[in-house]
Amino acid sequence: MRKSGVQLKMQRANTLVRLSPALNNCLTRNSIFYKAPICASLLLQSRSTGSHGPPAHWKTLKQISLETKSHMDFLPVPEGSWQESYSKKQKKANLLLAASALAFGLTYYIVYKSGCIYLHGYDYKTFKTSAGLSGPGVVASFSSEAASKKECDTSKTSPPAPAQADSGESNVSPGGNPQVDDLSKIPDIPDHVQYLIIGAGTAAFGAFRAIKSRDPRAKILVVGDEDSVPYMRPPLSKELWFNDDKEEVESLQFKQWNGKKRSIFYEPKEFFAEPKQLNSLENGGIALLMGKKVVKLDAGKKTAWLASGEKIKYEKCLIATGGKPRNLPVLAKAAPEVKSRTVLFRNIEDFKKLDSLTQQSESVAIIGGGFLGSELACALGKRAKKTGLKVYQIFPEKGNMGRILPDYLSKWTTRKVEREGAIVMPNQSVCAATFTDGKVVLNTDKGQCVAVDVVVAAVGLEPNVELARASNLEIDPTNGGFLVNAELEARRDLWVAGDAACFFDMKLGRRRVEHHDHAVVSGRLAGENMTGAAKPYWHQSMFWSDLGPDVGYEAIGIVDSSLPTVAVFAKATEKDNPKAVVEETGESLRSETEQNCDTTPASEKASPYLETEDFGKGIVFYLNDKKTVVGILLWNTFNKMTVARQVLRDGARNEDLYEVAKLFDIYDTQAEAAEESAAS
């Protein structure tokens, strides 16, 4: 088909457009020339016509392309930075969230106060409320629950109320504590507890008091093998023997040296909750399981087994099993008649047995010259002066407390015990014990023989570590006891305190201490660490002993007669005895009086070492091989334990200890001044 003239012109124009460098950049996919080549042809045709070229006011293709190109100036400009914009949005969102939370809280509070919902837990297996029961730490009143049950229909949101609620009776006891209706369905021993304390002695008492002070809602189960609530042991060998009121002694009440009456029990039985109700106490409490013994632990699974077969799981556990009195092999292997008349003095039953036997006997022999033996010798010596009882004390040392006191002071103590009414037999050991003519006959290695009605073995204490052997826990081979770190921890979530703990003393190395103050302090520290305190044992515990109301001493650190000592003594006054310090402080437990100690600066007047045997009061420093003070004994010097602890902490070394003794202010400057004025 023959093309027309116009068609031929258009074809030539298209060819020129595609071949022209000027128009080649315009042939993009978005340009009008690409979509409609005829426009480009017309443009080219118009530009190519005429001899003078395009008009002057026409724009070039480059100018047209730049003018029609999009750039940032056409975009909207934001107000402020992006952080400002983001902050404004967040502020609006936070305000909305706060308003929503406030509205929700207000609604929840109104609904709760109206009594239409319950916030207490329930045991859906038995449909019994698990609100708090009677016991320590229960302070919430539940009387409002009974009223709210009558006002609101809670059949859809809570279990059915007990039967007595329909009759108008409340399930709240007169004391304000709700009662569980069917206790028979609750096991006597809980299968799981929050805190488990094995042992019911002084360390356990210090521990559960510390736990409750840091965790008021704590639920604590104390398991003790004695049929008694926790009690203090020091009065068993001291003040109880000086009380002439039989009724008070039978109820285990003693008179302090100042005459004030006191019970040996830390808390009455009513203080403790029933073990079966422990996990029902809303505000926590302390339950006591008496007459039970834990025989095995699985520290990994946190499980304890009782001798009766029950199993208890715990979250945190403390072992405070204390110690048991040692016995002489010669007595342990003796005839049954000898064993029946032998008392291993340790607990309440031992005290009652010895008290009863000595009231009906003519003679008693105390084997041992340490703290316990010397205290019992003085106590029974007082009874001997009234009843004619013969009291013998036999021990291998040169004098009373010969392993603690320097030789000269030990001999002085022996004469003191003899003045109290006892017959002291030092430097002798019992080698045979037989039963003849209704008497226990004791033969010594020195050839002496005594026939007595009762024998008291006071030859030391050994830690109760049977649980360690059964539970694969470490035992210290040198000191005995459970091996623990400075935080008293034997395993994760397992602590040991009291006489049974062999701990790392940061000042004196690894030790095991068997004294009342250590039991109190270590028990308290273990209780704090059970609640997350993570404190090391840095406290230097003290111990004390009273030979009646007239002579007593306190000591701290390593007090061993085999160590070299330096002593400074002064004349005693009427205030320098246990009776006077109790009258002043009102407290017979010396460890409780430290917070009231006198820190008055000492006199600057020097006083020489007394060469006489009248050791009225004084200070004895115990030194190690480096001449560093590692122990201090305060003889008839009281309320100065804080000063002694500071001296021990500073580690006095190669110093003039006579000058150090001035810190304790043992010199009665007023009396000395009076003597000097009288002499002049």
XYZ file of N, CA and C in Angstrom, residues 365-494:
390
model
N 29.861 -37.499 143.019
C 31.175 -37.266 142.431
C 31.007 -36.600 141.077
N 31.707 -35.495 140.881
C 31.684 -34.763 139.616
C 33.020 -35.007 138.934
N 32.970 -35.619 137.770
C 34.192 -35.897 137.017
C 34.341 -34.820 135.952
N 35.363 -34.013 136.078
C 35.597 -32.923 135.138
C 35.880 -31.634 135.870
N 36.868 -30.894 135.383
C 37.248 -29.646 136.037
C 37.081 -28.429 135.162
N 36.252 -28.535 134.111
C 36.032 -27.400 133.230
C 34.926 -26.491 133.721
N 34.273 -25.798 132.772
C 33.206 -24.864 133.132
C 32.097 -25.570 133.896
N 31.533 -26.582 133.257
C 30.381 -27.255 133.833
C 30.720 -27.930 135.149
N 31.846 -28.668 135.206
C 32.209 -29.365 136.433
C 32.451 -28.417 137.587
N 33.130 -27.300 137.343
C 33.422 -26.342 138.406
C 32.162 -25.625 138.870
N 31.280 -25.277 137.933
C 30.033 -24.617 138.317
C 29.154 -25.550 139.145
N 29.054 -26.810 138.740
C 28.255 -27.762 139.511
C 28.876 -28.046 140.874
N 30.209 -28.063 140.936
C 30.873 -28.295 142.222
C 30.544 -27.176 143.208
N 30.553 -25.918 142.726
C 30.194 -24.797 143.597
C 28.721 -24.838 143.979
N 27.856 -25.158 143.010
C 26.416 -25.183 143.282
C 26.058 -26.284 144.275
N 26.583 -27.494 144.058
C 26.291 -28.588 144.976
C 27.028 -28.415 146.294
N 28.165 -27.716 146.278
C 28.844 -27.418 147.531
C 27.992 -26.557 148.440
N 27.244 -25.624 147.862
C 26.322 -24.814 148.663
C 25.267 -25.697 149.317
N 24.747 -26.657 148.562
C 23.767 -27.588 149.131
C 24.420 -28.469 150.195
N 25.681 -28.808 150.000
C 26.374 -29.663 150.966
C 26.486 -28.997 152.330
N 26.656 -27.667 152.337
C 26.750 -26.971 153.612
C 25.446 -27.041 154.400
N 24.324 -27.204 153.701
C 23.023 -27.247 154.371
C 22.587 -28.665 154.715
N 22.897 -29.621 153.851
C 22.372 -30.984 154.013
C 23.434 -31.997 154.410
N 24.694 -31.625 154.397
C 25.746 -32.574 154.705
C 26.156 -33.441 153.529
N 25.703 -33.110 152.344
C 26.069 -33.860 151.144
C 27.572 -33.734 150.886
N 28.208 -34.848 150.596
C 29.623 -34.838 150.251
C 29.773 -34.701 148.735
N 30.544 -33.714 148.320
C 30.731 -33.435 146.907
C 32.205 -33.608 146.568
N 32.483 -34.547 145.658
C 33.845 -34.777 145.193
C 33.956 -34.274 143.744
N 35.075 -33.649 143.453
C 35.355 -33.232 142.076
C 36.706 -33.804 141.664
N 36.699 -34.609 140.600
C 37.895 -35.312 140.143
C 38.218 -34.861 138.714
N 39.456 -34.476 138.471
C 39.854 -34.085 137.117
C 41.361 -34.221 136.988
N 41.872 -34.379 135.750
C 43.312 -34.609 135.552
C 44.163 -33.350 135.545
N 43.584 -32.168 135.435
C 44.368 -30.935 135.391
C 44.893 -30.581 136.794
N 45.807 -29.589 136.821
C 46.381 -29.170 138.095
C 45.388 -28.404 138.954
N 44.445 -27.763 138.326
C 43.465 -26.986 139.063
C 42.199 -26.825 138.247
N 41.189 -26.225 138.853
C 39.916 -26.011 138.166
C 40.109 -25.128 136.939
N 39.452 -25.552 135.858
C 39.543 -24.854 134.576
C 40.998 -24.678 134.156
N 41.760 -25.741 134.376
C 43.188 -25.699 134.089
C 43.511 -25.577 132.616
N 42.570 -25.901 131.734
C 42.821 -25.757 130.304
C 42.530 -24.342 129.811
N 41.946 -23.530 130.666
C 41.575 -22.172 130.289
C 42.425 -21.141 131.026
N 42.501 -21.276 132.335
C 43.147 -20.269 133.156
C 44.636 -20.539 133.282
N 45.425 -19.490 133.472
C 46.846 -19.692 133.802
C 46.977 -20.502 135.087
N 48.140 -21.087 135.271
C 48.334 -22.016 136.384
C 48.026 -21.371 137.730
N 48.519 -20.161 137.953
C 48.316 -19.512 139.245
C 46.844 -19.195 139.491
N 46.131 -18.819 138.415
C 44.725 -18.483 138.570
C 43.879 -19.751 138.712
N 44.295 -20.829 138.067
C 43.592 -22.097 138.206
C 43.688 -22.624 139.639
N 44.863 -22.507 140.222
C 45.019 -22.969 141.610
C 44.186 -22.119 142.570
N 44.147 -20.818 142.303
C 43.318 -19.955 143.149
C 41.844 -20.349 143.038
N 41.407 -20.684 141.818
C 40.022 -21.107 141.610
C 39.736 -22.412 142.344
N 40.684 -23.310 142.376
C 40.504 -24.571 143.098
C 40.257 -24.307 144.580
N 41.025 -23.409 145.174
C 40.807 -23.087 146.584
C 39.448 -22.439 146.801
N 38.995 -21.670 145.782
C 37.664 -21.065 145.874
C 36.578 -22.145 145.888
N 36.712 -23.148 145.014
C 35.733 -24.234 144.969
C 35.746 -25.019 146.274
N 36.908 -25.219 146.854
C 36.991 -25.934 148.131
C 36.309 -25.148 149.238
N 36.453 -23.823 149.202
C 35.780 -23.006 150.209
C 34.265 -23.068 150.068
N 33.801 -23.353 148.858
C 32.369 -23.471 148.638
C 31.795 -24.787 149.166
N 32.634 -25.724 149.524
C 32.143 -26.952 150.140
C 32.436 -28.228 149.385
N 33.225 -28.177 148.317
C 33.534 -29.374 147.542
C 34.916 -29.904 147.917
N 35.095 -31.203 147.747
C 36.385 -31.861 147.958
C 37.017 -32.045 146.580
N 38.041 -31.260 146.295
C 38.648 -31.250 144.966
C 39.808 -32.240 144.931
N 39.828 -33.078 143.879
C 40.871 -34.079 143.682
C 41.515 -33.847 142.314
N 42.482 -32.912 142.228
C 43.124 -32.634 140.935
C 44.185 -33.676 140.609
N 44.688 -33.588 139.376
C 45.769 -34.464 138.900
C 45.400 -35.942 138.978
N 44.143 -36.270 138.797
C 43.715 -37.660 138.882
C 42.674 -37.947 137.803
N 42.711 -39.184 137.336
C 41.745 -39.642 136.340
C 41.086 -40.919 136.848
N 39.811 -41.073 136.568
C 39.074 -42.267 136.964
C 39.454 -43.399 136.020
N 39.922 -44.496 136.580
C 40.341 -45.640 135.770
C 39.432 -46.847 135.944
N 38.526 -46.819 136.923
C 37.623 -47.956 137.143
C 36.375 -47.470 137.854
N 35.238 -48.078 137.521
C 33.960 -47.751 138.155
C 33.183 -49.040 138.380
N 32.924 -49.350 139.626
C 32.200 -50.577 139.983
C 31.049 -50.238 140.912
N 30.169 -51.199 141.106
C 29.019 -51.014 141.996
C 29.148 -52.009 143.143
N 29.310 -51.473 144.345
C 29.521 -52.310 145.518
C 28.718 -51.758 146.688
N 27.916 -52.636 147.303
C 27.136 -52.283 148.500
C 26.267 -51.049 148.274
N 25.644 -50.993 147.118
C 24.743 -49.884 146.828
C 25.430 -48.581 146.512
N 26.735 -48.598 146.310
C 27.499 -47.397 146.008
C 28.273 -47.595 144.712
N 28.524 -46.483 144.043
C 29.405 -46.492 142.878
C 30.810 -46.189 143.371
N 31.704 -47.134 143.156
C 33.074 -46.998 143.625
C 33.944 -46.559 142.456
N 34.587 -45.403 142.621
C 35.458 -44.848 141.583
C 36.904 -44.960 142.035
N 37.720 -45.593 141.221
C 39.149 -45.715 141.486
C 39.916 -44.812 140.531
N 40.902 -44.091 141.074
C 41.697 -43.179 140.259
C 43.063 -43.781 139.965
N 43.745 -43.166 139.014
C 45.070 -43.658 138.646
C 46.123 -43.324 139.692
N 45.759 -42.532 140.701
C 46.672 -42.220 141.798
C 46.458 -43.136 142.996
N 45.596 -44.143 142.822
C 45.373 -45.097 143.890
C 44.297 -44.715 144.883
N 43.621 -43.576 144.675
C 42.563 -43.179 145.594
C 41.238 -43.806 145.168
N 40.310 -43.874 146.116
C 39.018 -44.520 145.879
C 37.937 -43.755 146.624
N 36.827 -43.485 145.940
C 35.671 -42.828 146.560
C 34.420 -43.624 146.241
N 33.534 -43.724 147.218
C 32.253 -44.412 147.041
C 31.145 -43.375 147.135
N 30.361 -43.243 146.095
C 29.326 -42.206 146.017
C 28.008 -42.812 145.548
N 26.961 -42.041 145.724
C 25.634 -42.475 145.275
C 25.351 -42.048 143.832
N 25.924 -40.920 143.419
C 25.645 -40.360 142.102
C 26.960 -39.936 141.458
N 27.042 -40.124 140.144
C 28.207 -39.698 139.379
C 27.745 -38.736 138.285
N 28.405 -37.612 138.182
C 28.123 -36.639 137.121
C 29.327 -36.583 136.195
N 29.109 -36.888 134.938
C 30.176 -36.817 133.935
C 30.094 -35.466 133.228
N 31.061 -34.595 133.514
C 31.137 -33.269 132.891
C 32.484 -33.151 132.205
N 32.671 -33.943 131.162
C 33.977 -34.060 130.509
C 33.967 -33.499 129.092
N 33.076 -32.589 128.822
C 33.107 -31.932 127.517
C 31.900 -32.253 126.662
N 31.934 -31.666 125.480
C 30.820 -31.756 124.552
C 31.346 -32.133 123.178
N 30.582 -32.895 122.450
C 30.939 -33.202 121.070
C 29.753 -32.858 120.173
N 30.018 -32.330 118.992
C 28.910 -31.871 118.139
C 28.080 -33.031 117.608
N 26.821 -32.764 117.449
C 25.918 -33.743 116.840
C 26.090 -33.703 115.327
N 26.807 -34.664 114.790
C 27.105 -34.688 113.356
C 26.585 -35.963 112.688
N 25.707 -36.696 113.375
C 25.141 -37.892 112.739
C 24.412 -37.535 111.459
N 23.754 -36.377 111.468
C 23.034 -35.932 110.274
C 23.993 -35.672 109.119
N 25.185 -35.193 109.419
C 26.175 -34.947 108.366
C 26.611 -36.254 107.716
N 26.837 -37.258 108.527
C 27.268 -38.543 107.975
C 26.172 -39.172 107.129
N 24.927 -39.047 107.556
C 23.832 -39.643 106.802
C 23.479 -38.856 105.552
N 23.894 -37.583 105.495
C 23.498 -36.705 104.387
C 24.661 -36.321 103.492
N 25.826 -36.940 103.692
C 27.010 -36.665 102.863
C 27.427 -35.198 102.928
N 27.413 -34.639 104.135
C 27.890 -33.284 104.363
C 29.278 -33.339 104.991
N 30.105 -32.329 104.702
C 31.484 -32.346 105.169
C 31.572 -32.119 106.679
N 32.513 -32.830 107.313
C 32.821 -32.686 108.731
C 34.275 -32.259 108.854
N 34.530 -31.242 109.661
C 35.904 -30.779 109.830
C 36.705 -31.838 110.579
N 37.810 -32.309 110.010
C 38.556 -33.396 110.649
C 39.296 -32.977 111.910
N 39.576 -31.687 112.067
C 40.351 -31.221 113.222
C 39.465 -30.785 114.375
N 38.521 -29.910 114.091
C 37.677 -29.342 115.141
C 36.356 -30.073 115.315
N 36.005 -30.925 114.359
C 34.693 -31.555 114.406
C 33.620 -30.573 113.966
N 32.414 -31.050 113.811
C 31.313 -30.184 113.416
C 31.146 -30.085 111.914
N 30.013 -29.536 111.489
C 29.720 -29.327 110.075
C 30.666 -28.270 109.508
N 31.252 -28.557 108.389
C 32.169 -27.623 107.750
C 31.361 -26.587 106.975
N 31.482 -25.312 107.362
C 30.738 -24.234 106.709
C 31.695 -23.104 106.384
N 31.241 -22.185 105.541
C 32.063 -21.028 105.179
C 31.827 -19.886 106.157
N 32.340 -18.720 105.842
C 32.196 -17.572 106.734
C 30.762 -17.105 106.846
N 29.921 -17.454 105.872
C 28.495 -17.111 105.931
C 27.680 -18.216 106.590
N 28.357 -19.220 107.167
C 27.736 -20.359 107.868
C 26.940 -21.246 106.925
N 27.300 -21.255 105.663
C 26.570 -22.039 104.664
C 27.356 -23.300 104.329
N 26.669 -24.453 104.429
C 27.269 -25.740 104.101
C 26.955 -26.152 102.670
N 25.785 -25.827 102.204
C 25.339 -26.070 100.842
C 24.452 -24.887 100.441
N 24.055 -24.880 99.215
C 23.136 -23.829 98.791
C 21.810 -24.005 99.529
N 21.368 -22.911 100.167
C 20.121 -22.888 100.942
C 20.173 -23.829 102.135
N 21.370 -24.099 102.643
C 21.533 -24.952 103.818
C 22.610 -24.341 104.704
